[in-house]
């Protein structure tokens, strides 16, 4: 029986396909080697990796204790060593988790700050004097648009709790009311002057060596709003820092508005 031998072209095509297949496999292996192990694990799975480490350590301790010899003294000695290692392992893992919790708080605070800036931006748009030059229909369209954006922003809920007593809660509420009223003035020149007085009040506060808030001479900080300063000193240190950041951002915006006028 005659069997047709493969033609030269078929042989060449077969070799080419094989070479391409090997090249593709090699490229895939090289690509996989370039991916770090962390790419295969989500943040959630990494949390459970710590527990796997604890379990592996416990199994190793059990194995060591089981092969420690027949005497009770030997087992007791191994037990003391294993307990110490287990404690160190727990402390190390919890230290790591504690650092990650602190990072999470800072990230959440940064997001909360961004949300506050977005809210403040929409308040500034509503109080912008150009809105008064629009027709009623145009103003209504802009207000409806702002409401839609505000509603979407309202779906983002962030809450990093700062421990405050009733007095500190009341002080923060008063500060927010003062800043909101300043934003709603609509006059960028007067608003800038008021913002500068508020910001000077923030800059006039300083930390003394004992860790308590104190004030520096008024001449060093510039003229201040006494009422704002009095309420500010009733806020927590974290709130004071956030208030100062908020006023600095607002001052930058008002400076640009004043120059444009």
PDB file of C-alpha atoms in Angstrom:
ATOM      1  CA  UNK A   1       0.000   0.000   0.000  1.00  0.00           C
ATOM      2  CA  UNK A   2       1.332   3.362  -0.963  1.00  0.00           C
ATOM      3  CA  UNK A   3       1.468   6.080   1.592  1.00  0.00           C
ATOM      4  CA  UNK A   4       1.827   9.659   0.436  1.00  0.00           C
ATOM      5  CA  UNK A   5       4.820  11.310   2.059  1.00  0.00           C
ATOM      6  CA  UNK A   6       4.236  14.848   3.399  1.00  0.00           C
ATOM      7  CA  UNK A   7       5.241  17.540   1.034  1.00  0.00           C
ATOM      8  CA  UNK A   8       7.982  19.982   1.897  1.00  0.00           C
ATOM      9  CA  UNK A   9       5.410  22.726   2.359  1.00  0.00           C
ATOM     10  CA  UNK A  10       3.357  20.620   4.808  1.00  0.00           C
ATOM     11  CA  UNK A  11       6.490  19.715   6.766  1.00  0.00           C
ATOM     12  CA  UNK A  12       7.508  23.355   6.923  1.00  0.00           C
ATOM     13  CA  UNK A  13       4.029  24.403   8.069  1.00  0.00           C
ATOM     14  CA  UNK A  14       4.019  21.750  10.777  1.00  0.00           C
ATOM     15  CA  UNK A  15       7.402  22.840  12.081  1.00  0.00           C
ATOM     16  CA  UNK A  16       6.297  26.480  11.990  1.00  0.00           C
ATOM     17  CA  UNK A  17       3.148  25.727  13.996  1.00  0.00           C
ATOM     18  CA  UNK A  18       5.153  23.738  16.531  1.00  0.00           C
ATOM     19  CA  UNK A  19       7.736  26.508  16.852  1.00  0.00           C
ATOM     20  CA  UNK A  20       5.000  29.133  17.268  1.00  0.00           C
ATOM     21  CA  UNK A  21       3.266  26.987  19.878  1.00  0.00           C
ATOM     22  CA  UNK A  22       6.494  26.593  21.853  1.00  0.00           C
ATOM     23  CA  UNK A  23       7.189  30.303  21.484  1.00  0.00           C
ATOM     24  CA  UNK A  24       3.689  31.105  22.759  1.00  0.00           C
ATOM     25  CA  UNK A  25       4.121  28.782  25.744  1.00  0.00           C
ATOM     26  CA  UNK A  26       7.511  30.300  26.479  1.00  0.00           C
ATOM     27  CA  UNK A  27       6.061  33.815  26.324  1.00  0.00           C
ATOM     28  CA  UNK A  28       3.255  32.793  28.673  1.00  0.00           C
ATOM     29  CA  UNK A  29       5.704  31.263  31.137  1.00  0.00           C
ATOM     30  CA  UNK A  30       7.875  34.382  30.991  1.00  0.00           C
ATOM     31  CA  UNK A  31       4.816  36.586  31.544  1.00  0.00           C
ATOM     32  CA  UNK A  32       3.725  34.495  34.514  1.00  0.00           C
ATOM     33  CA  UNK A  33       7.207  34.703  35.988  1.00  0.00           C
ATOM     34  CA  UNK A  34       7.054  38.502  35.786  1.00  0.00           C
ATOM     35  CA  UNK A  35       3.810  38.616  37.804  1.00  0.00           C
ATOM     36  CA  UNK A  36       4.540  38.916  41.476  1.00  0.00           C
ATOM     37  CA  UNK A  37       2.747  36.571  43.895  1.00  0.00           C
ATOM     38  CA  UNK A  38       0.865  39.536  45.346  1.00  0.00           C
ATOM     39  CA  UNK A  39      -0.985  39.912  42.032  1.00  0.00           C
ATOM     40  CA  UNK A  40      -2.694  36.601  42.683  1.00  0.00           C
ATOM     41  CA  UNK A  41      -3.987  37.639  46.089  1.00  0.00           C
ATOM     42  CA  UNK A  42      -6.588  40.234  46.850  1.00  0.00           C
ATOM     43  CA  UNK A  43      -6.377  42.354  49.956  1.00  0.00           C
ATOM     44  CA  UNK A  44      -8.966  40.103  51.572  1.00  0.00           C
ATOM     45  CA  UNK A  45      -7.074  36.878  50.890  1.00  0.00           C
ATOM     46  CA  UNK A  46      -3.905  38.416  52.321  1.00  0.00           C
ATOM     47  CA  UNK A  47      -5.700  38.782  55.641  1.00  0.00           C
ATOM     48  CA  UNK A  48      -6.332  35.058  55.741  1.00  0.00           C
ATOM     49  CA  UNK A  49      -2.725  34.351  54.823  1.00  0.00           C
ATOM     50  CA  UNK A  50      -1.815  35.550  58.304  1.00  0.00           C
ATOM     51  CA  UNK A  51      -4.141  32.952  59.780  1.00  0.00           C
ATOM     52  CA  UNK A  52      -2.575  30.280  57.590  1.00  0.00           C
ATOM     53  CA  UNK A  53       0.817  31.275  59.002  1.00  0.00           C
ATOM     54  CA  UNK A  54      -0.535  30.839  62.508  1.00  0.00           C
ATOM     55  CA  UNK A  55      -1.946  27.442  61.644  1.00  0.00           C
ATOM     56  CA  UNK A  56       1.343  26.367  60.073  1.00  0.00           C
ATOM     57  CA  UNK A  57       3.187  27.529  63.165  1.00  0.00           C
ATOM     58  CA  UNK A  58       0.802  25.625  65.424  1.00  0.00           C
ATOM     59  CA  UNK A  59       1.249  22.436  63.392  1.00  0.00           C
ATOM     60  CA  UNK A  60       5.018  22.831  63.524  1.00  0.00           C
ATOM     61  CA  UNK A  61       4.869  23.310  67.291  1.00  0.00           C
ATOM     62  CA  UNK A  62       2.721  20.202  67.678  1.00  0.00           C
ATOM     63  CA  UNK A  63       5.129  18.198  65.547  1.00  0.00           C
ATOM     64  CA  UNK A  64       8.103  19.432  67.570  1.00  0.00           C
ATOM     65  CA  UNK A  65       6.399  18.651  70.862  1.00  0.00           C
ATOM     66  CA  UNK A  66       5.429  15.176  69.671  1.00  0.00           C
ATOM     67  CA  UNK A  67       9.014  14.311  68.752  1.00  0.00           C
ATOM     68  CA  UNK A  68      10.527  15.863  71.852  1.00  0.00           C
ATOM     69  CA  UNK A  69      11.221  12.608  73.651  1.00  0.00           C
ATOM     70  CA  UNK A  70       9.529  10.430  76.241  1.00  0.00           C
ATOM     71  CA  UNK A  71      10.367  12.385  79.404  1.00  0.00           C
ATOM     72  CA  UNK A  72       7.913  14.839  80.880  1.00  0.00           C
ATOM     73  CA  UNK A  73      10.730  17.310  81.456  1.00  0.00           C
ATOM     74  CA  UNK A  74      11.536  17.328  77.747  1.00  0.00           C
ATOM     75  CA  UNK A  75       7.917  17.957  76.740  1.00  0.00           C
ATOM     76  CA  UNK A  76       7.607  20.753  79.286  1.00  0.00           C
ATOM     77  CA  UNK A  77      10.734  22.416  77.937  1.00  0.00           C
ATOM     78  CA  UNK A  78       9.480  22.242  74.371  1.00  0.00           C
ATOM     79  CA  UNK A  79       6.111  23.613  75.484  1.00  0.00           C
ATOM     80  CA  UNK A  80       7.701  26.714  77.015  1.00  0.00           C
ATOM     81  CA  UNK A  81       9.674  27.426  73.841  1.00  0.00           C
ATOM     82  CA  UNK A  82       6.611  26.924  71.628  1.00  0.00           C
ATOM     83  CA  UNK A  83       4.446  29.190  73.797  1.00  0.00           C
ATOM     84  CA  UNK A  84       7.031  31.943  73.497  1.00  0.00           C
ATOM     85  CA  UNK A  85       7.216  31.552  69.737  1.00  0.00           C
ATOM     86  CA  UNK A  86       3.429  31.570  69.450  1.00  0.00           C
ATOM     87  CA  UNK A  87       3.218  34.803  71.454  1.00  0.00           C
ATOM     88  CA  UNK A  88       5.843  36.455  69.263  1.00  0.00           C
ATOM     89  CA  UNK A  89       4.010  35.308  66.151  1.00  0.00           C
ATOM     90  CA  UNK A  90       0.690  36.732  67.371  1.00  0.00           C
ATOM     91  CA  UNK A  91       2.283  40.032  68.398  1.00  0.00           C
ATOM     92  CA  UNK A  92       4.056  40.395  65.044  1.00  0.00           C
ATOM     93  CA  UNK A  93       0.863  39.757  63.086  1.00  0.00           C
ATOM     94  CA  UNK A  94      -1.202  42.092  65.240  1.00  0.00           C
ATOM     95  CA  UNK A  95       1.444  44.807  64.928  1.00  0.00           C
ATOM     96  CA  UNK A  96       1.171  44.489  61.172  1.00  0.00           C
ATOM     97  CA  UNK A  97      -2.622  44.594  61.275  1.00  0.00           C
ATOM     98  CA  UNK A  98      -2.526  47.618  63.582  1.00  0.00           C
ATOM     99  CA  UNK A  99      -0.369  49.485  61.068  1.00  0.00           C
ATOM    100  CA  UNK A 100      -2.801  48.591  58.282  1.00  0.00           C
ATOM    101  CA  UNK A 101      -5.755  49.781  60.367  1.00  0.00           C
ATOM    102  CA  UNK A 102      -4.034  53.127  60.912  1.00  0.00           C
ATOM    103  CA  UNK A 103      -3.376  53.408  57.163  1.00  0.00           C
ATOM    104  CA  UNK A 104      -7.027  52.616  56.489  1.00  0.00           C
ATOM    105  CA  UNK A 105      -8.087  55.409  58.857  1.00  0.00           C
ATOM    106  CA  UNK A 106      -5.788  57.890  57.116  1.00  0.00           C
ATOM    107  CA  UNK A 107      -7.067  56.834  53.685  1.00  0.00           C
ATOM    108  CA  UNK A 108     -10.663  57.200  54.865  1.00  0.00           C
ATOM    109  CA  UNK A 109      -9.907  60.639  56.316  1.00  0.00           C
ATOM    110  CA  UNK A 110      -8.385  61.708  53.000  1.00  0.00           C
ATOM    111  CA  UNK A 111     -11.501  60.504  51.183  1.00  0.00           C
ATOM    112  CA  UNK A 112     -13.694  62.345  53.673  1.00  0.00           C
ATOM    113  CA  UNK A 113     -11.675  65.494  53.018  1.00  0.00           C
ATOM    114  CA  UNK A 114     -12.174  65.110  49.264  1.00  0.00           C
ATOM    115  CA  UNK A 115     -15.914  64.672  49.803  1.00  0.00           C
ATOM    116  CA  UNK A 116     -16.020  67.824  51.923  1.00  0.00           C
ATOM    117  CA  UNK A 117     -14.213  69.767  49.174  1.00  0.00           C
ATOM    118  CA  UNK A 118     -16.736  68.545  46.604  1.00  0.00           C
ATOM    119  CA  UNK A 119     -19.616  69.665  48.822  1.00  0.00           C
ATOM    120  CA  UNK A 120     -17.934  73.024  49.355  1.00  0.00           C
ATOM    121  CA  UNK A 121     -17.420  73.417  45.594  1.00  0.00           C
ATOM    122  CA  UNK A 122     -21.126  72.932  44.942  1.00  0.00           C
ATOM    123  CA  UNK A 123     -21.994  75.485  47.639  1.00  0.00           C
ATOM    124  CA  UNK A 124     -19.629  77.960  45.979  1.00  0.00           C
ATOM    125  CA  UNK A 125     -21.275  77.385  42.607  1.00  0.00           C
ATOM    126  CA  UNK A 126     -24.736  78.028  44.054  1.00  0.00           C
ATOM    127  CA  UNK A 127     -23.574  81.284  45.647  1.00  0.00           C
ATOM    128  CA  UNK A 128     -21.576  82.473  42.611  1.00  0.00           C
ATOM    129  CA  UNK A 129     -22.651  85.915  41.467  1.00  0.00           C
ATOM    130  CA  UNK A 130     -22.772  84.763  37.835  1.00  0.00           C
ATOM    131  CA  UNK A 131     -25.823  82.727  38.765  1.00  0.00           C
ATOM    132  CA  UNK A 132     -27.679  86.005  39.330  1.00  0.00           C
ATOM    133  CA  UNK A 133     -27.024  87.093  35.740  1.00  0.00           C
ATOM    134  CA  UNK A 134     -28.679  83.990  34.296  1.00  0.00           C
ATOM    135  CA  UNK A 135     -32.287  83.727  33.287  1.00  0.00           C
ATOM    136  CA  UNK A 136     -34.630  81.942  35.675  1.00  0.00           C
ATOM    137  CA  UNK A 137     -34.786  78.920  33.375  1.00  0.00           C
ATOM    138  CA  UNK A 138     -30.984  78.696  33.188  1.00  0.00           C
ATOM    139  CA  UNK A 139     -30.644  79.024  36.968  1.00  0.00           C
ATOM    140  CA  UNK A 140     -33.199  76.303  37.490  1.00  0.00           C
ATOM    141  CA  UNK A 141     -31.335  74.012  35.103  1.00  0.00           C
ATOM    142  CA  UNK A 142     -28.049  74.574  36.971  1.00  0.00           C
ATOM    143  CA  UNK A 143     -29.689  74.040  40.375  1.00  0.00           C
ATOM    144  CA  UNK A 144     -31.242  70.766  39.193  1.00  0.00           C
ATOM    145  CA  UNK A 145     -27.850  69.633  37.893  1.00  0.00           C
ATOM    146  CA  UNK A 146     -26.245  70.481  41.250  1.00  0.00           C
ATOM    147  CA  UNK A 147     -28.946  68.508  43.031  1.00  0.00           C
ATOM    148  CA  UNK A 148     -28.279  65.460  40.847  1.00  0.00           C
ATOM    149  CA  UNK A 149     -24.540  65.624  41.548  1.00  0.00           C
ATOM    150  CA  UNK A 150     -25.200  66.156  45.261  1.00  0.00           C
ATOM    151  CA  UNK A 151     -27.481  63.130  45.323  1.00  0.00           C
ATOM    152  CA  UNK A 152     -24.775  60.969  43.762  1.00  0.00           C
ATOM    153  CA  UNK A 153     -22.240  62.292  46.239  1.00  0.00           C
ATOM    154  CA  UNK A 154     -24.704  61.475  49.024  1.00  0.00           C
ATOM    155  CA  UNK A 155     -24.482  57.788  48.090  1.00  0.00           C
ATOM    156  CA  UNK A 156     -20.872  57.822  49.320  1.00  0.00           C
ATOM    157  CA  UNK A 157     -20.921  57.377  53.085  1.00  0.00           C
ATOM    158  CA  UNK A 158     -17.683  57.812  54.994  1.00  0.00           C
ATOM    159  CA  UNK A 159     -17.467  57.854  58.756  1.00  0.00           C
ATOM    160  CA  UNK A 160     -14.186  57.930  60.632  1.00  0.00           C
ATOM    161  CA  UNK A 161     -15.268  58.604  64.191  1.00  0.00           C
ATOM    162  CA  UNK A 162     -13.429  61.229  66.184  1.00  0.00           C
ATOM    163  CA  UNK A 163     -14.037  60.941  69.908  1.00  0.00           C
ATOM    164  CA  UNK A 164     -15.664  64.186  71.079  1.00  0.00           C
ATOM    165  CA  UNK A 165     -17.556  65.221  74.179  1.00  0.00           C
ATOM    166  CA  UNK A 166     -20.772  67.264  73.962  1.00  0.00           C
ATOM    167  CA  UNK A 167     -18.912  70.555  74.199  1.00  0.00           C
ATOM    168  CA  UNK A 168     -16.566  69.622  71.347  1.00  0.00           C
ATOM    169  CA  UNK A 169     -19.502  68.477  69.196  1.00  0.00           C
ATOM    170  CA  UNK A 170     -21.202  71.834  69.780  1.00  0.00           C
ATOM    171  CA  UNK A 171     -18.003  73.749  68.943  1.00  0.00           C
ATOM    172  CA  UNK A 172     -17.549  71.858  65.665  1.00  0.00           C
ATOM    173  CA  UNK A 173     -21.170  72.520  64.719  1.00  0.00           C
ATOM    174  CA  UNK A 174     -20.699  76.251  65.337  1.00  0.00           C
ATOM    175  CA  UNK A 175     -17.497  76.318  63.265  1.00  0.00           C
ATOM    176  CA  UNK A 176     -19.226  74.601  60.341  1.00  0.00           C
ATOM    177  CA  UNK A 177     -22.107  77.097  60.546  1.00  0.00           C
ATOM    178  CA  UNK A 178     -19.701  80.055  60.490  1.00  0.00           C
ATOM    179  CA  UNK A 179     -17.835  78.707  57.448  1.00  0.00           C
ATOM    180  CA  UNK A 180     -21.082  77.881  55.617  1.00  0.00           C
ATOM    181  CA  UNK A 181     -22.399  81.412  56.194  1.00  0.00           C
ATOM    182  CA  UNK A 182     -19.134  82.820  54.870  1.00  0.00           C
ATOM    183  CA  UNK A 183     -19.402  80.711  51.710  1.00  0.00           C
ATOM    184  CA  UNK A 184     -22.981  81.884  51.113  1.00  0.00           C
ATOM    185  CA  UNK A 185     -22.032  85.572  51.226  1.00  0.00           C
ATOM    186  CA  UNK A 186     -21.656  85.640  47.454  1.00  0.00           C
ATOM    187  CA  UNK A 187     -19.126  88.476  47.541  1.00  0.00           C
ATOM    188  CA  UNK A 188     -15.623  87.055  46.926  1.00  0.00           C
ATOM    189  CA  UNK A 189     -13.882  90.155  48.361  1.00  0.00           C
ATOM    190  CA  UNK A 190     -15.751  90.149  51.664  1.00  0.00           C
ATOM    191  CA  UNK A 191     -15.608  86.363  51.763  1.00  0.00           C
ATOM    192  CA  UNK A 192     -11.852  86.426  51.299  1.00  0.00           C
ATOM    193  CA  UNK A 193     -11.426  88.944  54.120  1.00  0.00           C
ATOM    194  CA  UNK A 194     -13.553  86.844  56.474  1.00  0.00           C
ATOM    195  CA  UNK A 195     -11.754  83.656  55.458  1.00  0.00           C
ATOM    196  CA  UNK A 196      -8.392  85.311  56.164  1.00  0.00           C
ATOM    197  CA  UNK A 197      -9.549  86.252  59.668  1.00  0.00           C
ATOM    198  CA  UNK A 198     -10.666  82.661  60.278  1.00  0.00           C
ATOM    199  CA  UNK A 199      -7.437  81.253  58.882  1.00  0.00           C
ATOM    200  CA  UNK A 200      -5.359  83.599  61.037  1.00  0.00           C
ATOM    201  CA  UNK A 201      -7.256  82.291  64.046  1.00  0.00           C
ATOM    202  CA  UNK A 202      -6.200  78.758  63.080  1.00  0.00           C
ATOM    203  CA  UNK A 203      -2.583  79.834  62.638  1.00  0.00           C
ATOM    204  CA  UNK A 204      -2.582  81.631  65.985  1.00  0.00           C
ATOM    205  CA  UNK A 205      -3.033  78.301  67.779  1.00  0.00           C
ATOM    206  CA  UNK A 206       0.120  76.446  68.750  1.00  0.00           C
ATOM    207  CA  UNK A 207       1.090  73.424  70.829  1.00  0.00           C
ATOM    208  CA  UNK A 208       2.972  74.102  74.030  1.00  0.00           C
ATOM    209  CA  UNK A 209       5.542  71.603  75.400  1.00  0.00           C
ATOM    210  CA  UNK A 210       2.961  70.040  77.719  1.00  0.00           C
ATOM    211  CA  UNK A 211       0.787  69.071  74.766  1.00  0.00           C
ATOM    212  CA  UNK A 212      -1.971  71.668  75.317  1.00  0.00           C
ATOM    213  CA  UNK A 213      -3.241  74.279  72.900  1.00  0.00           C
ATOM    214  CA  UNK A 214      -2.036  77.820  73.437  1.00  0.00           C
ATOM    215  CA  UNK A 215      -2.083  81.010  71.407  1.00  0.00           C
ATOM    216  CA  UNK A 216       0.704  83.138  69.948  1.00  0.00           C
ATOM    217  CA  UNK A 217       0.616  86.942  69.907  1.00  0.00           C
ATOM    218  CA  UNK A 218      -1.992  88.337  67.505  1.00  0.00           C
ATOM    219  CA  UNK A 219       0.627  90.415  65.671  1.00  0.00           C
ATOM    220  CA  UNK A 220       2.434  87.246  64.597  1.00  0.00           C
ATOM    221  CA  UNK A 221      -0.672  85.686  63.060  1.00  0.00           C
ATOM    222  CA  UNK A 222      -2.350  88.838  61.791  1.00  0.00           C
ATOM    223  CA  UNK A 223      -5.828  90.106  62.694  1.00  0.00           C
ATOM    224  CA  UNK A 224      -8.149  87.325  63.772  1.00  0.00           C
ATOM    225  CA  UNK A 225     -11.848  86.766  64.350  1.00  0.00           C
ATOM    226  CA  UNK A 226     -12.137  86.472  68.138  1.00  0.00           C
ATOM    227  CA  UNK A 227     -15.456  84.633  68.053  1.00  0.00           C
ATOM    228  CA  UNK A 228     -14.133  82.076  65.582  1.00  0.00           C
ATOM    229  CA  UNK A 229     -10.974  81.584  67.636  1.00  0.00           C
ATOM    230  CA  UNK A 230     -12.929  81.074  70.836  1.00  0.00           C
ATOM    231  CA  UNK A 231     -15.099  78.394  69.249  1.00  0.00           C
ATOM    232  CA  UNK A 232     -12.113  76.825  67.479  1.00  0.00           C
ATOM    233  CA  UNK A 233     -10.256  76.260  70.743  1.00  0.00           C
ATOM    234  CA  UNK A 234     -13.220  74.200  71.935  1.00  0.00           C
ATOM    235  CA  UNK A 235     -12.716  71.684  69.093  1.00  0.00           C
ATOM    236  CA  UNK A 236     -10.524  68.596  69.188  1.00  0.00           C
ATOM    237  CA  UNK A 237      -6.986  68.836  67.786  1.00  0.00           C
ATOM    238  CA  UNK A 238      -7.928  66.643  64.818  1.00  0.00           C
ATOM    239  CA  UNK A 239     -10.905  68.873  64.050  1.00  0.00           C
ATOM    240  CA  UNK A 240      -8.716  71.984  64.300  1.00  0.00           C
ATOM    241  CA  UNK A 241      -6.295  70.521  61.750  1.00  0.00           C
ATOM    242  CA  UNK A 242      -9.131  69.627  59.356  1.00  0.00           C
ATOM    243  CA  UNK A 243     -10.732  73.073  59.747  1.00  0.00           C
ATOM    244  CA  UNK A 244      -7.429  74.725  58.892  1.00  0.00           C
ATOM    245  CA  UNK A 245      -7.029  72.554  55.759  1.00  0.00           C
ATOM    246  CA  UNK A 246     -10.571  73.392  54.689  1.00  0.00           C
ATOM    247  CA  UNK A 247      -9.996  77.128  55.114  1.00  0.00           C
ATOM    248  CA  UNK A 248      -6.679  76.976  53.237  1.00  0.00           C
ATOM    249  CA  UNK A 249      -8.371  75.319  50.265  1.00  0.00           C
ATOM    250  CA  UNK A 250     -11.207  77.830  50.385  1.00  0.00           C
ATOM    251  CA  UNK A 251      -8.742  80.716  50.625  1.00  0.00           C
ATOM    252  CA  UNK A 252      -6.976  79.534  47.485  1.00  0.00           C
ATOM    253  CA  UNK A 253     -10.275  79.569  45.593  1.00  0.00           C
ATOM    254  CA  UNK A 254     -11.313  82.998  46.911  1.00  0.00           C
ATOM    255  CA  UNK A 255      -7.899  84.464  46.009  1.00  0.00           C
ATOM    256  CA  UNK A 256      -8.430  83.424  42.394  1.00  0.00           C
ATOM    257  CA  UNK A 257     -11.949  84.874  42.427  1.00  0.00           C
ATOM    258  CA  UNK A 258     -10.667  88.183  43.817  1.00  0.00           C
ATOM    259  CA  UNK A 259      -7.919  88.434  41.168  1.00  0.00           C
ATOM    260  CA  UNK A 260     -10.413  87.752  38.379  1.00  0.00           C
ATOM    261  CA  UNK A 261     -12.455  90.691  39.598  1.00  0.00           C
TER     262      UNK A 261
END
